[in-house]
Tab-separated table of C-alpha atoms and ligand atoms in Angstrom:
chain	number	residue	atom	x	y	z
A	1	UNK	CA	-26.442	5.069	14.629
A	2	UNK	CA	-23.617	7.993	13.840
A	3	UNK	CA	-20.067	8.040	15.296
A	4	UNK	CA	-17.726	10.908	15.378
A	5	UNK	CA	-14.370	8.693	13.884
A	6	UNK	CA	-12.208	11.561	14.929
A	7	UNK	CA	-13.249	11.174	18.304
A	8	UNK	CA	-12.025	7.614	18.078
A	9	UNK	CA	-8.631	8.119	17.563
A	10	UNK	CA	-5.946	6.521	19.521
A	11	UNK	CA	-3.817	8.720	21.281
A	12	UNK	CA	-0.571	8.167	19.282
A	13	UNK	CA	-2.734	8.948	16.335
A	14	UNK	CA	-2.324	12.488	14.429
A	15	UNK	CA	-3.411	13.510	10.925
A	16	UNK	CA	-1.400	15.460	8.323
A	17	UNK	CA	-2.234	17.099	5.316
A	18	UNK	CA	0.351	16.568	2.475
A	19	UNK	CA	-1.840	17.373	-0.442
A	20	UNK	CA	-5.469	18.714	-0.699
A	21	UNK	CA	-7.034	14.856	-1.019
A	22	UNK	CA	-3.872	13.181	0.544
A	23	UNK	CA	-3.535	12.668	4.481
A	24	UNK	CA	-1.339	10.736	6.417
A	25	UNK	CA	-2.128	8.947	9.445
A	26	UNK	CA	0.533	8.536	11.384
A	27	UNK	CA	0.416	5.350	13.486
A	28	UNK	CA	-3.212	4.547	13.007
A	29	UNK	CA	-2.090	0.558	12.074
A	30	UNK	CA	-0.028	0.065	14.806
A	31	UNK	CA	-2.494	-0.906	17.431
A	32	UNK	CA	-3.579	-4.011	14.753
A	33	UNK	CA	0.326	-4.491	14.006
A	34	UNK	CA	0.436	-8.287	15.190
A	35	UNK	CA	-2.947	-9.092	13.520
A	36	UNK	CA	-1.969	-7.987	10.385
A	37	UNK	CA	1.271	-9.475	10.684
A	38	UNK	CA	0.211	-12.939	11.585
A	39	UNK	CA	-2.488	-12.300	8.399
A	40	UNK	CA	-0.100	-11.316	6.043
A	41	UNK	CA	2.123	-14.368	6.638
A	42	UNK	CA	-0.359	-16.882	6.191
A	43	UNK	CA	-1.677	-14.893	2.799
A	44	UNK	CA	2.214	-15.139	1.947
A	45	UNK	CA	1.924	-19.084	2.426
A	46	UNK	CA	-0.766	-18.955	-0.169
A	47	UNK	CA	0.704	-16.732	-2.634
A	48	UNK	CA	4.177	-16.235	-1.878
A	49	UNK	CA	5.851	-12.660	-2.382
A	50	UNK	CA	7.499	-12.823	-5.994
A	51	UNK	CA	9.403	-10.162	-7.685
A	52	UNK	CA	7.655	-9.138	-11.047
A	53	UNK	CA	8.684	-8.069	-14.314
A	54	UNK	CA	8.209	-4.705	-15.672
A	55	UNK	CA	6.915	-4.548	-19.348
A	56	UNK	CA	9.948	-3.017	-19.996
A	57	UNK	CA	11.747	-6.225	-18.854
A	58	UNK	CA	13.455	-5.041	-15.514
A	59	UNK	CA	12.916	-7.283	-12.250
A	60	UNK	CA	11.200	-5.108	-9.813
A	61	UNK	CA	13.299	-4.620	-6.483
A	62	UNK	CA	10.567	-5.283	-4.559
A	63	UNK	CA	8.526	-8.871	-4.053
A	64	UNK	CA	4.905	-8.069	-4.363
A	65	UNK	CA	1.632	-10.781	-3.567
A	66	UNK	CA	-1.877	-9.719	-3.647
A	67	UNK	CA	-4.661	-10.765	-1.849
A	68	UNK	CA	-8.642	-9.571	-2.301
A	69	UNK	CA	-10.713	-10.244	-5.593
A	70	UNK	CA	-8.117	-8.550	-7.905
A	71	UNK	CA	-4.604	-8.756	-7.962
A	72	UNK	CA	-1.925	-6.435	-9.863
A	73	UNK	CA	0.375	-7.893	-11.886
A	74	UNK	CA	3.114	-6.917	-13.900
A	75	UNK	CA	4.890	-9.165	-16.990
A	76	UNK	CA	5.966	-8.360	-20.136
A	77	UNK	CA	2.421	-7.510	-21.753
A	78	UNK	CA	1.875	-4.500	-19.271
A	79	UNK	CA	0.495	-4.380	-15.901
A	80	UNK	CA	-3.023	-5.027	-14.783
A	81	UNK	CA	-5.369	-6.861	-12.381
A	82	UNK	CA	-6.116	-10.377	-12.314
A	83	UNK	CA	-8.782	-12.285	-10.385
A	84	UNK	CA	-6.000	-15.230	-10.341
A	85	UNK	CA	-2.579	-15.573	-9.071
A	86	UNK	CA	-0.097	-16.731	-11.948
A	87	UNK	CA	2.045	-18.425	-9.911
A	88	UNK	CA	-0.703	-20.850	-8.814
A	89	UNK	CA	-3.553	-20.359	-11.301
A	90	UNK	CA	-5.663	-19.908	-8.357
A	91	UNK	CA	-7.991	-16.824	-6.979
A	92	UNK	CA	-5.923	-14.700	-4.649
A	93	UNK	CA	-6.452	-15.731	-1.382
A	94	UNK	CA	-9.566	-13.592	0.101
A	95	UNK	CA	-9.023	-10.342	1.723
A	96	UNK	CA	-8.896	-10.730	5.433
A	97	UNK	CA	-11.100	-8.882	7.683
A	98	UNK	CA	-8.155	-6.937	9.691
A	99	UNK	CA	-6.915	-5.886	6.480
A	100	UNK	CA	-10.470	-4.672	5.630
A	101	UNK	CA	-11.712	-3.272	8.383
A	102	UNK	CA	-8.435	-1.038	8.933
A	103	UNK	CA	-8.525	0.553	5.337
A	104	UNK	CA	-11.831	1.243	5.093
A	105	UNK	CA	-11.609	3.227	8.683
A	106	UNK	CA	-8.597	4.708	7.268
A	107	UNK	CA	-10.071	6.239	4.248
A	108	UNK	CA	-13.018	7.258	6.285
A	109	UNK	CA	-10.606	9.113	8.724
A	110	UNK	CA	-9.498	10.964	5.795
A	111	UNK	CA	-12.535	11.794	4.621
A	112	UNK	CA	-13.522	9.131	1.960
A	113	UNK	CA	-16.722	7.234	3.427
A	114	UNK	CA	-17.958	3.860	2.424
A	115	UNK	CA	-14.417	2.837	1.148
A	116	UNK	CA	-14.942	-0.735	-0.234
A	117	UNK	CA	-11.530	-2.165	-1.217
A	118	UNK	CA	-11.329	-5.099	-3.566
A	119	UNK	CA	-7.958	-5.357	-4.020
A	120	UNK	CA	-5.000	-5.057	-1.756
A	121	UNK	CA	-1.002	-5.215	-2.952
A	122	UNK	CA	1.493	-6.367	-0.813
A	123	UNK	CA	4.711	-5.005	-1.221
A	124	UNK	CA	8.179	-6.331	0.638
A	125	UNK	CA	10.954	-4.247	0.726
A	126	UNK	CA	14.600	-5.384	1.924
A	127	UNK	CA	17.411	-3.059	1.980
A	128	UNK	CA	18.117	-1.100	-1.292
A	129	UNK	CA	14.238	-2.013	-2.735
A	130	UNK	CA	12.668	1.022	-4.244
A	131	UNK	CA	9.817	1.796	-6.069
A	132	UNK	CA	10.147	4.446	-8.742
A	133	UNK	CA	7.680	7.267	-9.399
A	134	UNK	CA	4.299	6.104	-10.641
A	135	UNK	CA	0.641	6.828	-10.817
A	136	UNK	CA	-1.955	3.996	-9.599
A	137	UNK	CA	-4.203	3.881	-12.680
A	138	UNK	CA	-5.170	0.628	-14.122
A	139	UNK	CA	-8.109	0.687	-11.120
A	140	UNK	CA	-11.421	0.994	-13.080
A	141	UNK	CA	-12.961	3.313	-10.282
A	142	UNK	CA	-10.964	6.138	-9.753
A	143	UNK	CA	-13.371	7.841	-7.393
A	144	UNK	CA	-12.093	5.784	-4.867
A	145	UNK	CA	-8.999	6.405	-2.580
A	146	UNK	CA	-5.779	4.401	-2.611
A	147	UNK	CA	-4.562	3.318	1.157
A	148	UNK	CA	-1.090	2.270	2.040
A	149	UNK	CA	-0.045	1.096	5.209
A	150	UNK	CA	3.480	0.975	6.235
A	151	UNK	CA	4.788	-1.993	8.507
A	152	UNK	CA	8.405	-2.902	9.343
A	153	UNK	CA	11.747	-0.407	8.598
A	154	UNK	CA	11.124	3.304	8.066
A	155	UNK	CA	11.125	4.578	4.433
A	156	UNK	CA	11.189	7.464	2.490
A	157	UNK	CA	7.907	7.981	0.479
A	158	UNK	CA	8.039	10.243	-2.311
A	159	UNK	CA	4.724	12.204	-3.033
A	160	UNK	CA	4.361	14.594	-5.891
A	161	UNK	CA	1.088	16.278	-7.608
A	162	UNK	CA	-0.098	14.822	-10.978
A	163	UNK	CA	2.412	15.789	-13.148
A	164	UNK	CA	5.371	13.890	-13.547
A	165	UNK	CA	7.871	16.893	-13.716
A	166	UNK	CA	7.096	18.585	-10.325
A	167	UNK	CA	9.373	17.537	-7.787
A	168	UNK	CA	7.691	15.162	-5.343
A	169	UNK	CA	7.944	15.942	-1.495
A	170	UNK	CA	9.568	13.422	0.786
A	171	UNK	CA	7.777	11.819	3.699
A	172	UNK	CA	9.432	9.258	6.286
A	173	UNK	CA	7.123	6.841	7.201
A	174	UNK	CA	7.506	4.430	9.939
A	175	UNK	CA	5.860	1.125	11.312
A	176	UNK	CA	1.728	1.875	11.508
A	177	UNK	CA	1.910	5.037	9.191
A	178	UNK	CA	-1.387	5.481	6.974
A	179	UNK	CA	-1.146	7.288	3.512
A	180	UNK	CA	-4.563	7.921	1.828
A	181	UNK	CA	-4.763	9.391	-1.383
A	182	UNK	CA	-7.860	10.094	-3.501
A	183	UNK	CA	-9.993	12.909	-4.725
A	184	UNK	CA	-7.396	15.810	-6.459
A	185	UNK	CA	-4.603	13.900	-5.057
A	186	UNK	CA	-5.874	9.928	-6.725
A	187	UNK	CA	-3.103	10.522	-9.806
A	188	UNK	CA	-0.622	11.647	-7.854
A	189	UNK	CA	2.895	10.498	-9.143
A	190	UNK	CA	4.395	8.824	-5.542
A	191	UNK	CA	7.303	6.125	-5.187
A	192	UNK	CA	9.774	4.722	-2.274
A	193	UNK	CA	13.259	5.902	-2.010
A	194	UNK	CA	16.017	3.069	-1.682
A	195	UNK	CA	15.134	1.148	1.701
A	196	UNK	CA	17.661	1.928	4.116
A	197	UNK	CA	19.357	-0.943	5.988
A	198	UNK	CA	18.108	-1.092	9.863
A	199	UNK	CA	16.498	-3.889	12.322
A	200	UNK	CA	12.744	-3.411	13.054
A	201	UNK	CA	11.428	-5.159	16.480
A	202	UNK	CA	8.543	-7.264	14.201
A	203	UNK	CA	9.972	-7.504	10.971
A	204	UNK	CA	13.801	-7.343	11.201
A	205	UNK	CA	15.624	-6.225	7.984
A	206	UNK	CA	11.637	-5.662	6.316
A	207	UNK	CA	9.365	-3.233	5.340
A	208	UNK	CA	5.935	-4.436	4.167
A	209	UNK	CA	3.432	-1.864	2.614
A	210	UNK	CA	-0.276	-2.827	2.184
A	211	UNK	CA	-2.177	-0.983	-0.579
A	212	UNK	CA	-6.142	-1.048	-0.955
A	213	UNK	CA	-7.379	-0.141	-3.851
A	214	UNK	CA	-10.882	0.053	-5.741
A	215	UNK	CA	-9.842	-2.026	-8.698
A	216	UNK	CA	-12.812	-3.402	-10.437
B	301	SIN	C1	2.937	1.638	-4.134
B	301	SIN	O1	2.789	2.609	-4.715
B	301	SIN	O2	2.041	0.299	-4.526
B	301	SIN	C2	3.579	1.501	-2.498
B	301	SIN	C3	3.801	2.077	-2.342
B	301	SIN	C4	4.631	2.493	-0.710
B	301	SIN	O3	5.190	1.248	-0.541
B	301	SIN	O4	4.519	2.910	0.406
B	302	FE2	FE1	1.548	2.667	-6.043
C-alpha cells in the first residue's frame, strides 16, 4: 500500500524550505504534544536532565538527556555517542514509539524515506539558555537526516551553511514546529539564540527540543 503523505498533513501544518535539503514543517508535532510531553516526563525520570561540560571545560546552559540505543554526551575528553547514561551507568531509556513515529513521519514528509533513528537528544532550555553554532557530525551515517522537534517557548533557530563563516539565517520556531535537515544540508552549522523569557501554556518557562539522529 502506498500513502501520499502530503495528503495526510493536518490543515495547520505547512512546509517551508530553509535551504536545499532543509525543511521547516510548521505545526507538525502539535497534535502529538500531550503524548510527547508525557513520554518526556517519564524518560527524564529515568535519565534526568543534566548540564554537560564541553571538552573546553564550559558548563552548557542547555540541560540534556537522551533516549534510544545511543545517547549524545560531552565531557572533558570530547563529544561522542554512548550506549550508557554516564549518570546511572545503565542504558539510556528506549525510544518511545510516539517519538520514533513522529520523527519517521517528519523525515518522510521532508523527502527522507526510511529514516531509522537510534538516538534522540532531549534538550531543555530555560530563559537565557543558548546553543552556539555547531555541526552535528559525530554520527556515523551522514546520509540520514536530523529531525528536530520544538516544544514550549519560542526560540530563534540559527541555520547556516556547511561553512562557519556564512552568516546563519534566523528562524522563529514555536511549539510543534519540526525542522528536518539532511542531504546537501546535513552538515549545516546551526544553533539557538539565548531563549527569551515567557510563559508557555504547557511548558511554562521552558523550551524542550528533541533531535533525532541515526548515530550508529
Ligand atoms: C541541537 O542542535 O541539538 C538542538 C537544536 C534546537 O534546540 O533547536
Ligand atoms: Fe545540533
